[in-house]
Every structure is written in C-alpha cells, then in structure tokens.
XYZ file of C-alpha atoms in Angstrom:
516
model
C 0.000 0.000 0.000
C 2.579 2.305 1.092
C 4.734 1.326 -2.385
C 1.363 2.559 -4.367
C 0.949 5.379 -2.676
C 4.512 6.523 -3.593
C 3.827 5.599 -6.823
C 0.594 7.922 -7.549
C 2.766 10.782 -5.616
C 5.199 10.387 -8.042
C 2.829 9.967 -11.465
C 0.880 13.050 -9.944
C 4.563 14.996 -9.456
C 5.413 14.389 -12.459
C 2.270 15.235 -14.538
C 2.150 18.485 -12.725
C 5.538 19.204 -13.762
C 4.643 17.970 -17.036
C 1.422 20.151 -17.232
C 3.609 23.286 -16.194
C 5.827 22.523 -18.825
C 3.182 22.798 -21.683
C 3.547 26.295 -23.565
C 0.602 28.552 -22.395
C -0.171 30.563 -25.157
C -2.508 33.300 -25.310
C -5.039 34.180 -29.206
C -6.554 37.878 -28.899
C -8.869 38.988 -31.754
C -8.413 42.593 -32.158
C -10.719 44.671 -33.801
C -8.183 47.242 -35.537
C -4.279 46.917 -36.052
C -1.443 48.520 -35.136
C -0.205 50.879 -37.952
C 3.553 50.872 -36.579
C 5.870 49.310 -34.111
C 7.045 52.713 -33.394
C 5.380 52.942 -29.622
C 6.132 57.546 -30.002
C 4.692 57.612 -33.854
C 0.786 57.689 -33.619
C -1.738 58.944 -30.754
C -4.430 56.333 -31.873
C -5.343 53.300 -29.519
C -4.245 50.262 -31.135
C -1.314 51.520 -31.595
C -0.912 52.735 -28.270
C -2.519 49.174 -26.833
C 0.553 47.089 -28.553
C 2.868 49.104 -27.682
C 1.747 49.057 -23.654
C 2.650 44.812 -23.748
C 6.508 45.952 -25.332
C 7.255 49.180 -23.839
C 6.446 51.190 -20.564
C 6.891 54.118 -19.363
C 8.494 56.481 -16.603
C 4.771 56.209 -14.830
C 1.570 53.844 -16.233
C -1.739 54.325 -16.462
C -3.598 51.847 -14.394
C -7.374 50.123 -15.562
C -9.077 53.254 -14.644
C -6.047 55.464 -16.049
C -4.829 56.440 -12.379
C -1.336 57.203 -12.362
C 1.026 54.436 -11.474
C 5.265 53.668 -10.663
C 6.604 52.000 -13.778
C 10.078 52.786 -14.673
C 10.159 55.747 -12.216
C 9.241 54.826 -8.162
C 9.378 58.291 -6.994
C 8.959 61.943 -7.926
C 8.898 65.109 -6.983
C 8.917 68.676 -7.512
C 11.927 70.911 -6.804
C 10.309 74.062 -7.710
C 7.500 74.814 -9.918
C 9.575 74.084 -12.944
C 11.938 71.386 -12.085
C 10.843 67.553 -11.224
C 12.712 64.892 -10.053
C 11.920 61.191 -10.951
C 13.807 58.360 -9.167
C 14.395 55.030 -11.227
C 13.897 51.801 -10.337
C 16.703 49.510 -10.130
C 17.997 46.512 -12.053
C 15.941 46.827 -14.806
C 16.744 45.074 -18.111
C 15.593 46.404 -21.587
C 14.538 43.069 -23.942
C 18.068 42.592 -25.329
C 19.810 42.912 -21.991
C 20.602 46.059 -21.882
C 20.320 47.481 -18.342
C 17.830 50.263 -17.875
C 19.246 53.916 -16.765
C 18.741 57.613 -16.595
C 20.188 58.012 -19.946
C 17.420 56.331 -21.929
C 14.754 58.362 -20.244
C 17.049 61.287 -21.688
C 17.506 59.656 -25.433
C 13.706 58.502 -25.583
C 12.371 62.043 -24.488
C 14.563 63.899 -26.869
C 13.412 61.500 -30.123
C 9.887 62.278 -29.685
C 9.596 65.008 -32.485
C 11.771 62.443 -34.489
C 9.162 60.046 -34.320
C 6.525 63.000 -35.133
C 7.536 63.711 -38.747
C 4.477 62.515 -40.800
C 2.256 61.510 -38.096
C -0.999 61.830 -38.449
C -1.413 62.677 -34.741
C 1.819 62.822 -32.790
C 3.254 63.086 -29.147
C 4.490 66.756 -29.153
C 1.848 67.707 -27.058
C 2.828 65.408 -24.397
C 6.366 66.828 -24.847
C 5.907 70.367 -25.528
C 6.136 71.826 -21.995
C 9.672 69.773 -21.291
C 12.620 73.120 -22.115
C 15.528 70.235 -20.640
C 16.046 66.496 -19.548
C 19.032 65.730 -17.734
C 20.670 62.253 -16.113
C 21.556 63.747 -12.729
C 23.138 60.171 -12.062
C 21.896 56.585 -13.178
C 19.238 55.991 -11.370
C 18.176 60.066 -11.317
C 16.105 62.017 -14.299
C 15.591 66.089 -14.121
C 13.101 67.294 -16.110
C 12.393 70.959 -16.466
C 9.444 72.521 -18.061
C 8.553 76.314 -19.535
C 6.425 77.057 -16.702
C 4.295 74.822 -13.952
C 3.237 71.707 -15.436
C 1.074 69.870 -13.514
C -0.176 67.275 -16.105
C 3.546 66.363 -16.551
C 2.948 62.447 -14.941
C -0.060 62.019 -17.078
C 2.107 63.256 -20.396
C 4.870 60.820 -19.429
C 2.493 57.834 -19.487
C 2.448 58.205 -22.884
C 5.533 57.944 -23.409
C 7.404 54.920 -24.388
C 10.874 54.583 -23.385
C 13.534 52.746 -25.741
C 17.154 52.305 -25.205
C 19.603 55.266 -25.389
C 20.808 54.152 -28.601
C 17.806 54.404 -30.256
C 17.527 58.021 -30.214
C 18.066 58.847 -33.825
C 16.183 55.628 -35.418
C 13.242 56.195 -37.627
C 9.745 54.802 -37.470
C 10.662 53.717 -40.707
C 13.869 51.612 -39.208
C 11.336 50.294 -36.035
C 9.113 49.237 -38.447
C 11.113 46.605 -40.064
C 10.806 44.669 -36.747
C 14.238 45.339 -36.040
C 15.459 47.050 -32.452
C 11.384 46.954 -31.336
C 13.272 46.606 -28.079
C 11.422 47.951 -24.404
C 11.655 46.573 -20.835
C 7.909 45.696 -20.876
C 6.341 42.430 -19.949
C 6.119 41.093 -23.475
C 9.003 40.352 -25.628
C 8.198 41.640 -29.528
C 8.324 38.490 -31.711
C 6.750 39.507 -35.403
C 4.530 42.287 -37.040
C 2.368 41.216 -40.686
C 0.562 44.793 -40.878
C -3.500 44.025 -40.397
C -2.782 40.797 -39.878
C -1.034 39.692 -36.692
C 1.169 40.625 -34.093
C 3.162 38.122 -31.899
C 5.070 38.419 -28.692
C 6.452 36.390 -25.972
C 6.706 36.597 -22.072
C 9.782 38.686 -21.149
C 11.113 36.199 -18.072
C 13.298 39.596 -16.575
C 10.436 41.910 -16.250
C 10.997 43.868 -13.457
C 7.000 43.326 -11.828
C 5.568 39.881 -11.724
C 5.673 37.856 -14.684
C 3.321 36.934 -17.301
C 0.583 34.196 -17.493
C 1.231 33.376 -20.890
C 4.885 32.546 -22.896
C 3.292 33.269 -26.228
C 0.434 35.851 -27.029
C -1.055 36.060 -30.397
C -2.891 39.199 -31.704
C -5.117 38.350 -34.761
C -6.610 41.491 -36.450
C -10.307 40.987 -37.586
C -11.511 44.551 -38.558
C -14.582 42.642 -39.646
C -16.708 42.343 -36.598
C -19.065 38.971 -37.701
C -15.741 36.751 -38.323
C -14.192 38.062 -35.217
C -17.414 36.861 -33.276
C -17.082 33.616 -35.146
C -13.895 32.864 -33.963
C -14.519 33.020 -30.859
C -17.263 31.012 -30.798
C -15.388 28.435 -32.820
C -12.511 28.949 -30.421
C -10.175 29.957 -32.495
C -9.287 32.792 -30.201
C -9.304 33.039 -26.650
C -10.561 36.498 -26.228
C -11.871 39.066 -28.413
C -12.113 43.160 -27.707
C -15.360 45.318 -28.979
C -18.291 43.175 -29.024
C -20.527 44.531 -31.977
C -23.704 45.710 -29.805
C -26.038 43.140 -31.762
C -23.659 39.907 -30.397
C -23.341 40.642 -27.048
C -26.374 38.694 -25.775
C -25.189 35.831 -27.990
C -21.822 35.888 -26.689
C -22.976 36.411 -22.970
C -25.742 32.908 -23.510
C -22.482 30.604 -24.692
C -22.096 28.362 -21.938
C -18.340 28.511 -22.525
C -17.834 31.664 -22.578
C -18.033 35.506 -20.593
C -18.441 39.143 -21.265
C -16.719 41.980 -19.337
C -18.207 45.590 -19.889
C -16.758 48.554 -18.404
C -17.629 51.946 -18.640
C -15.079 53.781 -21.352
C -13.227 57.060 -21.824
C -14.559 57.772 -25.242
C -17.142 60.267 -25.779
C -19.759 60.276 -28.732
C -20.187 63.732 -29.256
C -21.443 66.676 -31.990
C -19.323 69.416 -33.871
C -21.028 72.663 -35.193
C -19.624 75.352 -37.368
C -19.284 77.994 -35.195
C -17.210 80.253 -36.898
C -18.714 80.665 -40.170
C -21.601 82.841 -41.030
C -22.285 81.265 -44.000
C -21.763 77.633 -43.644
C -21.521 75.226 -46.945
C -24.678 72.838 -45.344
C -26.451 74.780 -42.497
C -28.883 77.376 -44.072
C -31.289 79.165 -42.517
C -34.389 81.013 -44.781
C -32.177 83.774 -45.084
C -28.839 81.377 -46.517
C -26.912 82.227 -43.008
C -25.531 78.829 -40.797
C -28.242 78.898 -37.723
C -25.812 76.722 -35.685
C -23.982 80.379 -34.596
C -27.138 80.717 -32.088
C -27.055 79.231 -28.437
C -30.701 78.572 -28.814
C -30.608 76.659 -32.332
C -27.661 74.630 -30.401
C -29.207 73.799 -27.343
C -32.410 72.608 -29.189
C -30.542 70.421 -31.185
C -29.108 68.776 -27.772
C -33.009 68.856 -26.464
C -34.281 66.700 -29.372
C -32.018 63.890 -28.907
C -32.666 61.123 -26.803
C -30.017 59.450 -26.000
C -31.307 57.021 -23.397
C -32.439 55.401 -26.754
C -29.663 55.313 -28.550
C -27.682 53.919 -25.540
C -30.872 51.359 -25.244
C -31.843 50.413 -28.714
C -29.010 51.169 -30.981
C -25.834 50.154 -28.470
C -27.738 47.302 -26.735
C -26.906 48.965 -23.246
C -23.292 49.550 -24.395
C -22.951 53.150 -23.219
C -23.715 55.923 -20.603
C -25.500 59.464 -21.983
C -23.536 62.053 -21.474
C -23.749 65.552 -20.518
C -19.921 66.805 -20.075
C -16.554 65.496 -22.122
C -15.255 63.438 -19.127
C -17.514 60.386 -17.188
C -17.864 60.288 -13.512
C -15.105 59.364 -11.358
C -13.000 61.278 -13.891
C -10.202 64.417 -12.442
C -12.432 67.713 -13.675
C -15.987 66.025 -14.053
C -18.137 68.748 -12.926
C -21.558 66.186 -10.923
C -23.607 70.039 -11.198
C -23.418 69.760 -15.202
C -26.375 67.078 -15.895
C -27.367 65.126 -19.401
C -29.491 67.286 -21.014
C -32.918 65.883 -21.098
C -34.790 64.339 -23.778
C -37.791 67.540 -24.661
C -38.580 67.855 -28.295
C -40.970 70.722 -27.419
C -38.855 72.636 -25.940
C -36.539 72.050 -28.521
C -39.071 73.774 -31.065
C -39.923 76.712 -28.799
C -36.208 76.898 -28.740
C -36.176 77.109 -32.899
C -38.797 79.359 -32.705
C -37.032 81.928 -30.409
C -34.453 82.084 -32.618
C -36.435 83.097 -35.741
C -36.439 79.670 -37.417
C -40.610 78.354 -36.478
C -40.402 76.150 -39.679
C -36.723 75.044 -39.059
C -33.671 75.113 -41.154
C -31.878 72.574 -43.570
C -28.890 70.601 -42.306
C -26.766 68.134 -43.651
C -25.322 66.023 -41.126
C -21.840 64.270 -42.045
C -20.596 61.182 -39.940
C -18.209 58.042 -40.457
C -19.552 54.681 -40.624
C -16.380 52.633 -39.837
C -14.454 54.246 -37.234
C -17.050 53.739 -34.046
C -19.509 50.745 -33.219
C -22.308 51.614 -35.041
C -21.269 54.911 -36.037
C -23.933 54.988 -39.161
C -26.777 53.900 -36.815
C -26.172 56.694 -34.091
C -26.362 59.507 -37.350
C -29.057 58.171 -38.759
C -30.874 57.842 -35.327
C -29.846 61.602 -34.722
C -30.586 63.073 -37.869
C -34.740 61.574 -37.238
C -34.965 63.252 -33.732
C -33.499 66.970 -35.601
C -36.173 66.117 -38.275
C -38.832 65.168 -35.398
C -38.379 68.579 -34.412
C -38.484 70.353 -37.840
C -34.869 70.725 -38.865
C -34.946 69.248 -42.333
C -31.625 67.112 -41.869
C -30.154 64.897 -44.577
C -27.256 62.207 -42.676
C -24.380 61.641 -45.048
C -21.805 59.029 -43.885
C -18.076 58.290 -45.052
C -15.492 56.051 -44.558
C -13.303 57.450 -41.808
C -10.230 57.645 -44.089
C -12.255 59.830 -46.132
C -14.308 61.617 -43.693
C -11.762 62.450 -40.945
C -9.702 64.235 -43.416
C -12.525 65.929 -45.271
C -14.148 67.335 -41.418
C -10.716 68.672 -40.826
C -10.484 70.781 -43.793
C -13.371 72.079 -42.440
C -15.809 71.172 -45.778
C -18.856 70.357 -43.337
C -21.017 72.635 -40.954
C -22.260 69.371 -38.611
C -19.853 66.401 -37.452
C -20.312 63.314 -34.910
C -16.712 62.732 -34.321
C -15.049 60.640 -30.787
C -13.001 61.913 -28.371
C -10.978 59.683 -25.827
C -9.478 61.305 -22.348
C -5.461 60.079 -23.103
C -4.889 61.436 -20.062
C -7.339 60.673 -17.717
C -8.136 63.944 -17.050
C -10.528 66.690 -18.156
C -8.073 68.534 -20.390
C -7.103 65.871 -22.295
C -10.184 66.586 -24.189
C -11.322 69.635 -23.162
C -7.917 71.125 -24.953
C -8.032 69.044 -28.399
C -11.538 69.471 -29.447
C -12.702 72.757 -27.614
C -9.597 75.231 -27.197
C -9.070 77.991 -29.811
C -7.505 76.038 -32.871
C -4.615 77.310 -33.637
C -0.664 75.901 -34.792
C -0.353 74.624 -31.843
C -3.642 74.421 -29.800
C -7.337 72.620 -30.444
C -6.130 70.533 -33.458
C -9.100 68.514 -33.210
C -11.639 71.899 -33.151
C -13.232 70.917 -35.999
C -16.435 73.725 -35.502
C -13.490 76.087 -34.245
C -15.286 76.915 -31.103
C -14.039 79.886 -29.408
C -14.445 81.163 -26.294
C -11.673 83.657 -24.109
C -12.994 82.810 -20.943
C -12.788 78.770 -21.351
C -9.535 79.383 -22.767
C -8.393 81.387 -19.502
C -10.005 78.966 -17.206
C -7.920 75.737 -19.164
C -5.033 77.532 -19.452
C -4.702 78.484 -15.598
C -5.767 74.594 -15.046
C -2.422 73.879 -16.808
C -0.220 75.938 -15.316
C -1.588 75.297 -11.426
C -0.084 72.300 -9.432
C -2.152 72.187 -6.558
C -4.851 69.395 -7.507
C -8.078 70.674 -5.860
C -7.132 74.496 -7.545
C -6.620 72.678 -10.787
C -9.996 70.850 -10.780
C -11.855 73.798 -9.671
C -10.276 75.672 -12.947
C -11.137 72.631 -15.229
C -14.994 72.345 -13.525
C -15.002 76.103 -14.965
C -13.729 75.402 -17.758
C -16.212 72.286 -18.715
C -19.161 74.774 -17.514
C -17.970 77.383 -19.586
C -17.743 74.893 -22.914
C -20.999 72.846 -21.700
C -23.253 76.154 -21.533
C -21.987 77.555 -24.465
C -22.036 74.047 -26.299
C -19.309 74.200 -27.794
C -19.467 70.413 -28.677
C -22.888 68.576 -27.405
C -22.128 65.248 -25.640
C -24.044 62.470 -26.724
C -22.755 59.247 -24.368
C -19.802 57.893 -23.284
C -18.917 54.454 -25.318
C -18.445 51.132 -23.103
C -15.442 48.761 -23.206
C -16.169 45.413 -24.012
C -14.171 41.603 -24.220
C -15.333 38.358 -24.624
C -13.464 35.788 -23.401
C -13.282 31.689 -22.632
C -14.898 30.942 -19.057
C -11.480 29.896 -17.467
C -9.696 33.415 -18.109
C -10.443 36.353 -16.553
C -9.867 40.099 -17.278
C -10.432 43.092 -15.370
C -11.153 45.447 -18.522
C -9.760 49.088 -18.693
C -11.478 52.730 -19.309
C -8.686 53.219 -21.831
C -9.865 49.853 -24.060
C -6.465 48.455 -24.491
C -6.319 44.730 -24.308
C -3.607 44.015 -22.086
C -2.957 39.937 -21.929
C -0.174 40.870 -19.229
C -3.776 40.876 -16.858
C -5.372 38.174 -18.373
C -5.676 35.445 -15.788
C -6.292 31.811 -15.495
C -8.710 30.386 -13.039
C-alpha cells in the first residue's frame, strides 16, 4: 500500500511538472491593427494598446487610467519648474541592456523624431519639457517652460527605448528590427493588419506573465471576429458589436466583461462661419452660430435610446466630455434631457418656427455603429423640424474631409489620453490654432474657457486645478461648444477559465489576463 501510494505521488509529481511545462499561449482577436511598431509615432489606440505589452513608461496608467510607478518609483517637484523622478533599479531592456537615466534622456529627446508625418503625434505630451538631464543613473531632471502639472499624465504616454535608439526612424522600427522595451512582453513579429506576436519577457521587473506566447489576430470585420470566438479559435476578443453581445454572454463557454469607457460620442457645429456650406437658414446664413438653435438640437435627442436600442446597453449618456469618477468632471453639469418641445420653442425663439436645412456628415467605420447613431440623430433633428439629410463616409475619407473644415455638422469621438478633463477639453474645444485645439473641428471659441484651461495647466495644486477645469467644462458645456451624446463602453469576450479586469482606456492588455 505504502509502495502505491509513492507511486501515484510520483505519477501526480510528475504530470504536474509535465502540465507546467506545456507552452501557455494566449489568441486575442483585435478589432483594428497597429499601424507601426514605433510605440512615439501615432496617438491612436491600437497603436498605443501594442505598444503598452513591449514598452512602458516612466509612470503607467492603471485600468481606470490612475497614475502608477513603472520605470520611475518616486517623484517630486523641486520648484515649480523642475521635477525629479527616481528610477527603479535593475531593470533590463529586452536585449539585456540594463535600464538607466540616460534612456529616459535619449527617448524624451526623439519624440519630435518620431513625429515627422504623423498623423497625430506626441508633441503635445512633450511640448512643456525646455531640458532632460541624467543627474546620475538611477536620477532624471526634467524641467518645463512654466508649472506643469499634467507632466505624470504626459509621461504615461511615453514609451521609453534604449539610449541608442535616439536617432532611429519609425521607418527603421518598423522593419521589426530594435522593437526593443523593458515591458512584460518580448516583440516576436509584425504582418501589418494581420497579426502581431510576442512572448513573455522572463526579466520583467514586476511579476511575470501568465502566458509565454500571445497572439494578436486582427479581424476589422466584426461577424468573423465573433465567429472565432465562438469556434474557439481565439481566446478572447475586444469590442463586441452591440447586436452579439447577448449571444456571446448565452455561450455556456464563454463571458463578457463591460466597463464603462473614456470615449465620448459627441457633436461638432460650425461655429465660426456665417455662411456655412450645409447649415442654411431662410435667409442662406448657418443657424448653428445661435445658443438657442444649439441647445435645441441637444433637447431633441434622446439618447437614453440610442444607448438602449441602438448600443444594446453599451454606453452611458452624457452631458460633459469626461464620465464620472474622472479628475475635472463637474456632478452640477447634468445630461441634457430628452424635450422635443422645448426644442421647437427653442427654434422658434431664434427666428427659425419652420426650421432650417442641415446636412449632417458622420463616419460609418471608425465607431460601433457609427452609421446607426447619425441616422438615429438626424430623425430626432427632423422630429423637431430641422430638415436634416445624414451623409456618412469612410473614416479615411471623412476624418480628413471634417478637418479641412468642408462640413457645418460632425459626430466625431473623443478619448481622455490622459485621464483627465483637459485631455479633451484642450483638443476638441480650445481655440484652434498651430499649436492648440487641433481637433476643433467647428473652431469653437471662447476667451474665458480658454483662460479657465489655461490656468488649469499651469496650477499644481490638484483641488485648484480641478476647480479651474470644472469652470472650464461649464464654460464649454453652456456655451455648447461640442454637445455630448454618451460615453462608449469597453467590451471583451473571453473563454470561461480566463479572466480580465477590462480598462477605461480599451487596451487589451494579456499581461492581466488570468487563469482560473
């Protein structure tokens, strides 16, 4: 007895070793793909997502995009200009290298390298930094142009590469070659809208990896990348189309996560145009230059029903650019509610009883159901006699088309990098200029907000700085500068023995993918 009891000891030993020796390898279906391996090229968020398993940075952005110690474990200020970041220690990059002050240096000074020819690059994370300097090797001095108080959430954008990477091109990353960080994923191969691969870095500084090999298949097609996984071809997919989340949620194999996002659906006027090439009033003069005409348009939407009907529950309406729980959500600024009469008595006030005419120009391929939402809008302006025609484009077409200002009325998406109030506030509502409100495509304008952002900026203590950006937001929200529709929701489905938090941010991360 004693003999067979050593014996099944032994078998079970040895199968467990056996078991743990097994590769564990991880298949996410992505819904868009990375357009470089060049983690400082493009502010878009699969780009940003791949690069987070390969690279981090000095600080990290946690689920809900709270600041966290990555490559830095302390900081702090020296004067209002001047921060100090202390390193952590025996840090490798992926090719052995070990980890110092000097790449901080190297990777901060090659951001407007990495900018030429981007279609949205990381200068503006970089743009308040006059000098970086390796104090010793484990010690980083940054010094700005004035107070910076956003400077943490800037540097978690920021990827940082070895030292002697400083003067290599996108171009030269995007052969595959030198895709070298100290994150928890090793970079294995890149086939553009097709896959990426990676495997587990064993020397990562925090705990290891679940998985040795991860897979990233790229299905921009949203049916086939439902169908894989309920074939099981993949073990997790991200962005549920609205219309398969019930049917994904039923499968007795698998689960959904849904969290709430920190993208905001939201609507662009011309506001800067007295004649506008498709907003005419009786008199040929663009109506959307009235409060009034503006806050009747944000009346006659109800966007409990599109959250309801069109996203199958897969949002939150919103009434500000930033969701709750958010640093500068205002909780006095409410959703505007649902009242189409008001929204005519609104017309009527300002001179237009029988309406306007409106074309209304959207993408339908760049958000989940992106044609729906426009076509669902353009019916309640119509409901409320504002004779609106809804014209959708492919985003490659109609991004670049919105920002050469050739429409009068945009849905565009906004999400807060950040995780703060400016982050959005700033791109899509400050004065567009050079260097300022590049994504202002109805070239709001408004001193005042301006004032109020601009002293959020430049003002370190926290609660001061969220006061100024709660002005700010009323400021913008009153004047509707933009009119917030609803906040999109994260979503993942995955196989019943894995388990993933989700994030605000939507990157699929399979450093916190679990098994049970």
């Amino acid at each position: 007895m004693k003999v067979r009891t050593l014996v099944t000891v032994l078998a079970a030993s040895v199968f467990a070793v056996a078991f743990e020796a097994q590769a564990k390898d991880l298949t996410v279906g992505l819904s868009a793909s990375t357009s470089s391996m060049d983690p400082q090229f493009y502010v878009v968020g699969p780009n940003s997502a791949i690069a987070r398993n390969i690279f981090d940075g000095l600080v990290n952005q946690d689920a809900k995009q709270r600041i966290q110690p990555a490559l830095a474990v302390s900081w702090k200020t020296i004067d209002d200009t001047t921060w100090e970041f202390k390193l952590r220690p025996n840090v490798k990059f992926h090719d052995g290298g070990e980890f110092t002050a000097q790449d901080v240096v190297a990777s901060i000074k090659r951001v407007p390298l990495a900018s030429k020819n981007s279609p949205s690059s990381f200068m503006p994370y970089v743009k308040a930094i006059t000098d970086v300097t390796a104090v010793d090797p484990l010690t980083v001095r940054i010094k700005t142009d004035g107070p910076t108080p956003l400077l943490l959430n800037n540097l978690s954008r920021i990827a940082i590469l070895p030292a002697r990477l400083e003067h290599t091109t996108t171009e030269d990353l995007n052969t595959g070659k030198d895709v070298i960080g100290t994150g928890p994923f090793k970079f294995v191969s890149w086939t553009p809208d097709d896959k990426v691969v990676v495997e587990r870095n064993d020397s990562y500084w925090g705990d290891k990896a679940s998985w040795d090999k991860v897979t990233f298949r790229v299905f921009k097609n949203s049916s086939a990348r439902v169908a894989a996984m309920l074939s099981g071809d993949v073990d997790m997919i991200e962005s549920i189309p609205t219309a398969d989340t019930k049917r994904l949620q039923t499968a007795d194999t698998l689960k959904v996560v849904s969290v709430a996002g920190n993208r905001l659906i939201y609507l662009h006027m011309d506001q800067a145009r007295q004649e506008s090439p498709f907003a005419k009033g009786p008199d040929g003069k663009n109506p959307l230059l009235k409060s009034e005409v503006r806050l009747a348009l944000s009346l006659s939407i109800n966007r409990q029903a599109i959250v309801d009907r069109i996203m199958d529950g897969q949002g939150l309406p919103a009434g500000q650019v930033v969701p709750e729980g958010y640093f500068g959500y205002d909780p006095n600024i409410k959703v505007d509610p649902y009242d189409p009469n008001k929204a005519k008595q609104l017309l009527s006030d300002a001179g237009y009883p029988n309406g306007f005419s409106l074309t209304f120009h959207a993408s339908n391929d760049r958000y989940p159901n992106d044609s729906k939402i426009a076509q669902a809008i353009g019916q309640f302006f119509s409901r409320v006699g504002i004779k609106t025609e809804v014209t959708t484009l492919p985003g490659s077409v109609y991004f670049t088309r919105a920002s050469a200002l050739e429409f009068s009325f945009i849905m565009g998406g906004a999400a807060v990098e950040t995780g703060e109030a400016s982050g959005v506030l700033g791109p899509i509502l400050e004065t567009y200029s050079d260097k300022a409100g590049q994504g202002n495509r109805g070239r709001y304008s408004n001193p005042e907000f301006g004032k109020a952002l601009g002293e959020a900026r430049n003002t370190l203590d926290d609660g001061k700085r969220e006061e100024l950006l709660r002005k700010a937001t009323d400021i913008a929200m009153n004047d509707l500068g933009v009119i917030p529709v609803f906040y999109l929701a994260n979503t993942w489905a995955l196989k019943k023995d894995l388990s993933y938090e989700g994030r605000s941010d939507g990157y699929t991360l399979p450093y916190y993918v679990k098994q049970n």
